[in-house]
PDB file of C-alpha atoms in Angstrom:
ATOM      1  CA  MET A 233      89.706  69.369 -97.000  1.00 94.00           C
ATOM      2  CA  LYS A 234      93.266  68.397 -97.892  1.00 98.00           C
ATOM      3  CA  THR A 235      94.305  64.747 -97.692  1.00 98.00           C
ATOM      4  CA  ALA A 236      97.505  63.167 -96.360  1.00 99.00           C
ATOM      5  CA  LEU A 237      98.483  59.517 -96.679  1.00 99.00           C
ATOM      6  CA  ILE A 238     100.930  58.687 -93.892  1.00 98.00           C
ATOM      7  CA  THR A 239     102.873  55.426 -93.596  1.00 98.00           C
ATOM      8  CA  GLY A 240     104.134  54.124 -90.272  1.00 97.00           C
ATOM      9  CA  ALA A 241     101.260  56.002 -88.643  1.00 98.00           C
ATOM     10  CA  ASN A 242     100.794  53.881 -85.540  1.00 96.00           C
ATOM     11  CA  ARG A 243     103.471  55.443 -83.328  1.00 94.00           C
ATOM     12  CA  GLY A 244     106.207  58.039 -82.958  1.00 93.00           C
ATOM     13  CA  ILE A 245     106.622  60.593 -85.704  1.00 95.00           C
ATOM     14  CA  GLY A 246     103.921  59.072 -87.902  1.00 97.00           C
ATOM     15  CA  LEU A 247     101.297  59.146 -85.166  1.00 98.00           C
ATOM     16  CA  GLU A 248     102.214  62.723 -84.282  1.00 97.00           C
ATOM     17  CA  PHE A 249     101.826  63.757 -87.925  1.00 98.00           C
ATOM     18  CA  CYS A 250      98.344  62.213 -87.841  1.00 98.00           C
ATOM     19  CA  ARG A 251      97.472  64.098 -84.646  1.00 98.00           C
ATOM     20  CA  GLN A 252      98.680  67.475 -85.854  1.00 98.00           C
ATOM     21  CA  TYR A 253      97.252  67.285 -89.360  1.00 98.00           C
ATOM     22  CA  ALA A 254      93.899  65.985 -88.067  1.00 98.00           C
ATOM     23  CA  ALA A 255      93.754  68.939 -85.677  1.00 98.00           C
ATOM     24  CA  GLU A 256      94.278  71.208 -88.707  1.00 98.00           C
ATOM     25  CA  ASN A 257      91.261  69.606 -90.421  1.00 98.00           C
ATOM     26  CA  TRP A 258      93.173  67.437 -92.864  1.00 98.00           C
ATOM     27  CA  ARG A 259      91.734  64.101 -93.956  1.00 98.00           C
ATOM     28  CA  ILE A 260      94.176  61.397 -92.861  1.00 98.00           C
ATOM     29  CA  LEU A 261      94.766  58.026 -94.507  1.00 98.00           C
ATOM     30  CA  ALA A 262      96.771  56.436 -91.716  1.00 98.00           C
ATOM     31  CA  CYS A 263      98.699  53.319 -92.715  1.00 98.00           C
ATOM     32  CA  THR A 264     100.074  50.686 -90.360  1.00 98.00           C
ATOM     33  CA  ARG A 265     101.164  47.074 -90.650  1.00 97.00           C
ATOM     34  CA  HIS A 266      98.997  45.882 -87.769  1.00 96.00           C
ATOM     35  CA  PRO A 267      95.819  47.916 -87.180  1.00 95.00           C
ATOM     36  CA  GLU A 268      94.733  45.423 -84.531  1.00 94.00           C
ATOM     37  CA  LYS A 269      97.777  46.392 -82.444  1.00 93.00           C
ATOM     38  CA  SER A 270      97.616  50.153 -83.089  1.00 96.00           C
ATOM     39  CA  ASP A 271      95.653  51.254 -80.038  1.00 96.00           C
ATOM     40  CA  ALA A 272      96.824  54.884 -80.008  1.00 97.00           C
ATOM     41  CA  LEU A 273      96.028  55.277 -83.697  1.00 98.00           C
ATOM     42  CA  ASP A 274      92.621  53.653 -83.278  1.00 97.00           C
ATOM     43  CA  THR A 275      91.865  56.043 -80.417  1.00 97.00           C
ATOM     44  CA  LEU A 276      92.846  58.996 -82.591  1.00 98.00           C
ATOM     45  CA  ALA A 277      90.668  57.754 -85.445  1.00 98.00           C
ATOM     46  CA  ALA A 278      87.729  57.331 -83.064  1.00 97.00           C
ATOM     47  CA  GLY A 279      88.086  60.994 -82.128  1.00 98.00           C
ATOM     48  CA  TYR A 280      87.898  62.043 -85.785  1.00 98.00           C
ATOM     49  CA  PRO A 281      85.218  59.754 -87.265  1.00 97.00           C
ATOM     50  CA  GLY A 282      85.321  59.751 -91.044  1.00 96.00           C
ATOM     51  CA  GLN A 283      88.278  62.131 -91.063  1.00 98.00           C
ATOM     52  CA  VAL A 284      91.026  59.754 -89.874  1.00 98.00           C
ATOM     53  CA  THR A 285      90.812  56.288 -91.417  1.00 98.00           C
ATOM     54  CA  VAL A 286      93.165  53.397 -90.691  1.00 98.00           C
ATOM     55  CA  HIS A 287      94.504  51.222 -93.511  1.00 98.00           C
ATOM     56  CA  THR A 288      96.577  48.039 -93.412  1.00 98.00           C
ATOM     57  CA  LEU A 289      99.897  48.521 -95.179  1.00 98.00           C
ATOM     58  CA  ASP A 290     103.286  46.873 -94.891  1.00 98.00           C
ATOM     59  CA  VAL A 291     105.472  49.010 -97.152  1.00 98.00           C
ATOM     60  CA  ALA A 292     107.781  46.038 -97.733  1.00 98.00           C
ATOM     61  CA  ASP A 293     104.864  44.301 -99.485  1.00 98.00           C
ATOM     62  CA  HIS A 294     104.546  45.702-103.003  1.00 98.00           C
ATOM     63  CA  ALA A 295     101.271  43.877-103.614  1.00 98.00           C
ATOM     64  CA  GLN A 296      99.759  45.615-100.578  1.00 98.00           C
ATOM     65  CA  ILE A 297     100.946  48.989-101.857  1.00 98.00           C
ATOM     66  CA  GLU A 298      99.367  48.352-105.247  1.00 98.00           C
ATOM     67  CA  GLY A 299      96.168  47.086-103.647  1.00 98.00           C
ATOM     68  CA  LEU A 300      95.789  50.175-101.470  1.00 98.00           C
ATOM     69  CA  ALA A 301      96.434  52.456-104.435  1.00 98.00           C
ATOM     70  CA  GLN A 302      93.751  50.659-106.426  1.00 98.00           C
ATOM     71  CA  SER A 303      91.266  50.874-103.566  1.00 98.00           C
ATOM     72  CA  LEU A 304      91.859  54.639-103.422  1.00 98.00           C
ATOM     73  CA  ALA A 305      91.720  55.120-107.206  1.00 97.00           C
ATOM     74  CA  GLY A 306      90.511  58.561-108.180  1.00 96.00           C
ATOM     75  CA  GLU A 307      91.046  60.069-104.736  1.00 97.00           C
ATOM     76  CA  PRO A 308      93.425  63.058-104.668  1.00 98.00           C
ATOM     77  CA  ILE A 309      96.232  62.873-102.109  1.00 98.00           C
ATOM     78  CA  ASP A 310      97.790  66.261-101.375  1.00 98.00           C
ATOM     79  CA  LEU A 311     100.613  64.864 -99.261  1.00 99.00           C
ATOM     80  CA  LEU A 312     102.136  61.415 -99.628  1.00 99.00           C
ATOM     81  CA  LEU A 313     104.218  61.136 -96.477  1.00 98.00           C
ATOM     82  CA  ASN A 314     106.700  58.243 -96.522  1.00 98.00           C
ATOM     83  CA  ASN A 315     107.391  57.948 -92.823  1.00 98.00           C
ATOM     84  CA  ALA A 316     107.665  54.180 -92.270  1.00 97.00           C
ATOM     85  CA  GLY A 317     111.231  53.083 -91.673  1.00 96.00           C
ATOM     86  CA  ILE A 318     113.395  50.699 -89.697  1.00 94.00           C
ATOM     87  CA  TYR A 319     116.742  50.841 -87.937  1.00 88.00           C
ATOM     88  CA  THR A 320     118.126  47.367 -87.361  1.00 84.00           C
ATOM     89  CA  GLY A 321     120.669  48.717 -84.897  1.00 72.00           C
ATOM     90  CA  PRO A 322     124.447  48.950 -84.552  1.00 66.00           C
ATOM     91  CA  HIS A 323     124.816  45.259 -83.692  1.00 67.00           C
ATOM     92  CA  ALA A 324     123.872  44.334 -87.277  1.00 66.00           C
ATOM     93  CA  GLY A 325     125.534  47.279 -88.981  1.00 73.00           C
ATOM     94  CA  ALA A 326     129.049  47.336 -87.573  1.00 83.00           C
ATOM     95  CA  PHE A 327     131.984  46.690 -89.889  1.00 88.00           C
ATOM     96  CA  ASP A 328     132.800  43.266 -88.438  1.00 87.00           C
ATOM     97  CA  SER A 329     129.236  42.031 -87.903  1.00 84.00           C
ATOM     98  CA  ILE A 330     127.137  42.900 -90.959  1.00 91.00           C
ATOM     99  CA  ASP A 331     123.827  41.052 -91.200  1.00 91.00           C
ATOM    100  CA  TYR A 332     123.347  41.010 -94.963  1.00 94.00           C
ATOM    101  CA  GLU A 333     119.787  39.695 -94.868  1.00 95.00           C
ATOM    102  CA  ALA A 334     118.820  42.472 -92.476  1.00 94.00           C
ATOM    103  CA  TRP A 335     120.552  44.951 -94.805  1.00 95.00           C
ATOM    104  CA  ALA A 336     118.447  43.787 -97.747  1.00 97.00           C
ATOM    105  CA  HIS A 337     115.260  44.149 -95.677  1.00 96.00           C
ATOM    106  CA  GLU A 338     116.280  47.599 -94.479  1.00 96.00           C
ATOM    107  CA  PHE A 339     116.744  48.652 -98.101  1.00 97.00           C
ATOM    108  CA  ARG A 340     113.339  47.234 -99.006  1.00 98.00           C
ATOM    109  CA  VAL A 341     111.619  49.253 -96.266  1.00 98.00           C
ATOM    110  CA  ASN A 342     113.688  52.436 -96.165  1.00 98.00           C
ATOM    111  CA  THR A 343     114.505  52.810 -99.861  1.00 98.00           C
ATOM    112  CA  MET A 344     112.559  50.638-102.280  1.00 98.00           C
ATOM    113  CA  ALA A 345     109.209  51.303-100.599  1.00 98.00           C
ATOM    114  CA  THR A 346     109.544  55.037-101.242  1.00 98.00           C
ATOM    115  CA  LEU A 347     109.872  54.542-104.977  1.00 98.00           C
ATOM    116  CA  LYS A 348     107.113  51.925-105.032  1.00 98.00           C
ATOM    117  CA  MET A 349     104.775  54.284-103.167  1.00 98.00           C
ATOM    118  CA  ALA A 350     105.557  57.050-105.639  1.00 98.00           C
ATOM    119  CA  GLN A 351     104.871  54.739-108.583  1.00 98.00           C
ATOM    120  CA  ALA A 352     101.594  53.526-107.107  1.00 98.00           C
ATOM    121  CA  PHE A 353     100.266  56.887-105.914  1.00 98.00           C
ATOM    122  CA  ASN A 354     101.716  59.433-108.339  1.00 97.00           C
ATOM    123  CA  SER A 355      98.374  59.896-110.129  1.00 98.00           C
ATOM    124  CA  HIS A 356      96.619  60.459-106.782  1.00 98.00           C
ATOM    125  CA  VAL A 357      99.202  63.103-105.865  1.00 98.00           C
ATOM    126  CA  ALA A 358      99.210  64.707-109.317  1.00 98.00           C
ATOM    127  CA  GLY A 359      95.425  65.063-109.101  1.00 98.00           C
ATOM    128  CA  SER A 360      95.561  67.029-105.839  1.00 98.00           C
ATOM    129  CA  SER A 361      96.017  70.729-105.166  1.00 98.00           C
ATOM    130  CA  GLN A 362      99.210  70.453-103.062  1.00 98.00           C
ATOM    131  CA  LYS A 363     101.060  67.748-105.037  1.00 98.00           C
ATOM    132  CA  MET A 364     103.701  66.763-102.476  1.00 98.00           C
ATOM    133  CA  ILE A 365     105.727  63.613-101.829  1.00 98.00           C
ATOM    134  CA  VAL A 366     107.672  63.983 -98.587  1.00 98.00           C
ATOM    135  CA  THR A 367     109.993  61.282 -97.270  1.00 98.00           C
ATOM    136  CA  ILE A 368     111.377  61.175 -93.750  1.00 97.00           C
ATOM    137  CA  SER A 369     115.080  60.470 -94.126  1.00 97.00           C
ATOM    138  CA  SER A 370     117.905  61.150 -91.685  1.00 95.00           C
ATOM    139  CA  LYS A 371     121.080  63.178 -91.436  1.00 93.00           C
ATOM    140  CA  MET A 372     122.727  59.768 -91.022  1.00 94.00           C
ATOM    141  CA  GLY A 373     122.166  59.379 -94.761  1.00 96.00           C
ATOM    142  CA  SER A 374     124.279  62.444 -95.493  1.00 97.00           C
ATOM    143  CA  ILE A 375     127.684  61.491 -96.894  1.00 97.00           C
ATOM    144  CA  ALA A 376     129.110  64.912 -96.073  1.00 96.00           C
ATOM    145  CA  GLU A 377     127.909  64.707 -92.456  1.00 93.00           C
ATOM    146  CA  ASN A 378     129.307  61.220 -91.769  1.00 95.00           C
ATOM    147  CA  ASP A 379     132.176  61.792 -89.379  1.00 93.00           C
ATOM    148  CA  SER A 380     131.723  58.748 -87.132  1.00 91.00           C
ATOM    149  CA  GLY A 381     131.402  55.767 -89.495  1.00 92.00           C
ATOM    150  CA  GLY A 382     129.506  52.587 -88.656  1.00 91.00           C
ATOM    151  CA  SER A 383     125.731  52.006 -89.024  1.00 92.00           C
ATOM    152  CA  TYR A 384     126.302  50.716 -92.552  1.00 94.00           C
ATOM    153  CA  LEU A 385     122.781  49.372 -93.002  1.00 95.00           C
ATOM    154  CA  TYR A 386     120.868  52.454 -91.932  1.00 95.00           C
ATOM    155  CA  ARG A 387     123.244  55.031 -93.384  1.00 95.00           C
ATOM    156  CA  SER A 388     123.318  53.397 -96.816  1.00 97.00           C
ATOM    157  CA  SER A 389     119.538  52.889 -96.978  1.00 98.00           C
ATOM    158  CA  LYS A 390     118.932  56.547 -96.143  1.00 98.00           C
ATOM    159  CA  ALA A 391     121.603  57.806 -98.550  1.00 98.00           C
ATOM    160  CA  ALA A 392     119.919  55.690-101.218  1.00 98.00           C
ATOM    161  CA  VAL A 393     116.425  57.002-100.502  1.00 98.00           C
ATOM    162  CA  ASN A 394     117.809  60.535-100.750  1.00 98.00           C
ATOM    163  CA  MET A 395     118.931  59.704-104.282  1.00 98.00           C
ATOM    164  CA  VAL A 396     115.523  58.184-105.068  1.00 98.00           C
ATOM    165  CA  ILE A 397     113.822  61.433-104.105  1.00 98.00           C
ATOM    166  CA  LYS A 398     116.334  63.521-106.041  1.00 98.00           C
ATOM    167  CA  SER A 399     115.481  61.541-109.177  1.00 98.00           C
ATOM    168  CA  LEU A 400     111.741  61.694-108.453  1.00 98.00           C
ATOM    169  CA  ALA A 401     111.993  65.469-108.165  1.00 98.00           C
ATOM    170  CA  ILE A 402     113.305  65.562-111.720  1.00 98.00           C
ATOM    171  CA  ASP A 403     111.061  62.876-113.215  1.00 98.00           C
ATOM    172  CA  LEU A 404     107.811  64.190-111.683  1.00 98.00           C
ATOM    173  CA  LYS A 405     108.452  67.887-112.199  1.00 97.00           C
ATOM    174  CA  THR A 406     106.497  67.849-115.457  1.00 96.00           C
ATOM    175  CA  VAL A 407     103.301  66.954-113.559  1.00 97.00           C
ATOM    176  CA  GLY A 408     103.988  69.554-110.863  1.00 98.00           C
ATOM    177  CA  ILE A 409     104.835  67.168-108.009  1.00 98.00           C
ATOM    178  CA  ILE A 410     107.176  68.415-105.291  1.00 98.00           C
ATOM    179  CA  ALA A 411     109.443  65.700-103.844  1.00 98.00           C
ATOM    180  CA  VAL A 412     111.703  66.368-100.856  1.00 98.00           C
ATOM    181  CA  VAL A 413     113.457  64.529 -98.024  1.00 98.00           C
ATOM    182  CA  LEU A 414     113.294  65.774 -94.440  1.00 98.00           C
ATOM    183  CA  HIS A 415     115.575  65.169 -91.476  1.00 96.00           C
ATOM    184  CA  PRO A 416     113.354  65.018 -88.364  1.00 95.00           C
ATOM    185  CA  GLY A 417     116.147  65.659 -85.891  1.00 90.00           C
ATOM    186  CA  TRP A 418     117.126  63.277 -83.120  1.00 81.00           C
ATOM    187  CA  VAL A 419     113.658  62.516 -81.814  1.00 80.00           C
ATOM    188  CA  GLN A 420     112.430  60.847 -78.624  1.00 75.00           C
ATOM    189  CA  THR A 421     110.829  57.773 -80.197  1.00 71.00           C
ATOM    190  CA  ASP A 422     111.327  54.022 -79.926  1.00 66.00           C
ATOM    191  CA  MET A 423     113.966  54.398 -82.645  1.00 61.00           C
ATOM    192  CA  GLY A 424     115.594  57.572 -81.356  1.00 61.00           C
ATOM    193  CA  GLY A 425     115.666  56.518 -77.712  1.00 63.00           C
ATOM    194  CA  LYS A 426     114.972  58.386 -74.486  1.00 68.00           C
ATOM    195  CA  ASN A 427     118.208  60.395 -74.710  1.00 67.00           C
ATOM    196  CA  ALA A 428     117.190  62.038 -77.995  1.00 68.00           C
ATOM    197  CA  LEU A 429     117.175  65.827 -78.101  1.00 75.00           C
ATOM    198  CA  ILE A 430     113.641  66.774 -79.167  1.00 86.00           C
ATOM    199  CA  SER A 431     110.061  65.598 -78.752  1.00 91.00           C
ATOM    200  CA  THR A 432     107.920  64.205 -81.537  1.00 90.00           C
ATOM    201  CA  ALA A 433     105.666  67.255 -81.176  1.00 94.00           C
ATOM    202  CA  LYS A 434     108.554  69.672 -81.792  1.00 95.00           C
ATOM    203  CA  SER A 435     109.949  67.641 -84.676  1.00 95.00           C
ATOM    204  CA  VAL A 436     106.622  67.265 -86.446  1.00 97.00           C
ATOM    205  CA  SER A 437     105.605  70.875 -85.839  1.00 97.00           C
ATOM    206  CA  GLY A 438     108.859  71.972 -87.451  1.00 97.00           C
ATOM    207  CA  MET A 439     108.502  69.620 -90.400  1.00 98.00           C
ATOM    208  CA  ARG A 440     104.904  70.700 -90.949  1.00 98.00           C
ATOM    209  CA  HIS A 441     106.093  74.302 -91.092  1.00 98.00           C
ATOM    210  CA  VAL A 442     108.676  73.332 -93.706  1.00 98.00           C
ATOM    211  CA  ILE A 443     106.084  71.366 -95.702  1.00 98.00           C
ATOM    212  CA  SER A 444     103.605  74.251 -95.651  1.00 98.00           C
ATOM    213  CA  GLY A 445     106.129  76.511 -97.347  1.00 98.00           C
ATOM    214  CA  LEU A 446     107.321  74.140-100.076  1.00 98.00           C
ATOM    215  CA  THR A 447     107.161  75.185-103.712  1.00 98.00           C
ATOM    216  CA  LEU A 448     108.253  73.429-106.879  1.00 98.00           C
ATOM    217  CA  THR A 449     111.608  75.223-106.645  1.00 98.00           C
ATOM    218  CA  ASP A 450     112.294  73.257-103.433  1.00 98.00           C
ATOM    219  CA  SER A 451     111.798  69.899-105.094  1.00 98.00           C
ATOM    220  CA  GLY A 452     114.803  67.627-104.684  1.00 98.00           C
ATOM    221  CA  LYS A 453     116.063  69.309-101.514  1.00 98.00           C
ATOM    222  CA  PHE A 454     117.221  67.713 -98.232  1.00 98.00           C
ATOM    223  CA  ILE A 455     115.873  69.841 -95.361  1.00 98.00           C
ATOM    224  CA  ALA A 456     115.961  69.574 -91.567  1.00 97.00           C
ATOM    225  CA  TYR A 457     112.908  69.985 -89.338  1.00 97.00           C
ATOM    226  CA  ASP A 458     114.056  73.520 -88.480  1.00 96.00           C
ATOM    227  CA  GLY A 459     114.237  74.546 -92.149  1.00 97.00           C
ATOM    228  CA  LYS A 460     118.011  74.328 -92.487  1.00 97.00           C
ATOM    229  CA  PRO A 461     119.450  72.594 -95.575  1.00 97.00           C
ATOM    230  CA  ILE A 462     121.284  69.314 -95.006  1.00 96.00           C
ATOM    231  CA  PRO A 463     124.337  68.606 -97.204  1.00 96.00           C
ATOM    232  CA  TRP A 464     124.170  65.489 -99.318  1.00 94.00           C
TER     233      TRP A 464
END
């Protein structure tokens, strides 16, 4: 049984990843900041006793990341899926109204946490058969695709995490770890809104198809849920 550790697993894209991978007989280490408030995730875990386990993790808390890694010492993790992320919103990211404290927090969650997770869990991933670190980014982090401006906080944090993964792909190649960033599309979640173009099921199904075909030659790439490359 292959194992996936998924952050931000209590709702939206993260929860759908848990559902789909559990249905494919993967072991799921589902991470959420507040397990006591994660009713949908708890219900899913109850349906897969022993296969889906819920773990407390705030990715902005480096001590919690290290503690979870230590508690899972020696356990291989085939897929480390960095899904947790925040979007403070346009009100805090417009040119004339930047909330700098919110920007720092967005970087801590969207960017720094990805590197910290890789540092903490690289031995778990290296000891698995699949050896994958996948981070959910966004086309809004593409410099080439930015033709509308604004959203300084979110755009910059996602552009930065793309660079983190590009460096990880180089630094971890010697131990056979594949590191990529995926664009999930504009998805109907709390973050994406009700006017988004695709469902979580379609987004995650597409990303899972991309993940299933990854090889070491793909490491360092920026790929959309439909398999198309995204320009940096």
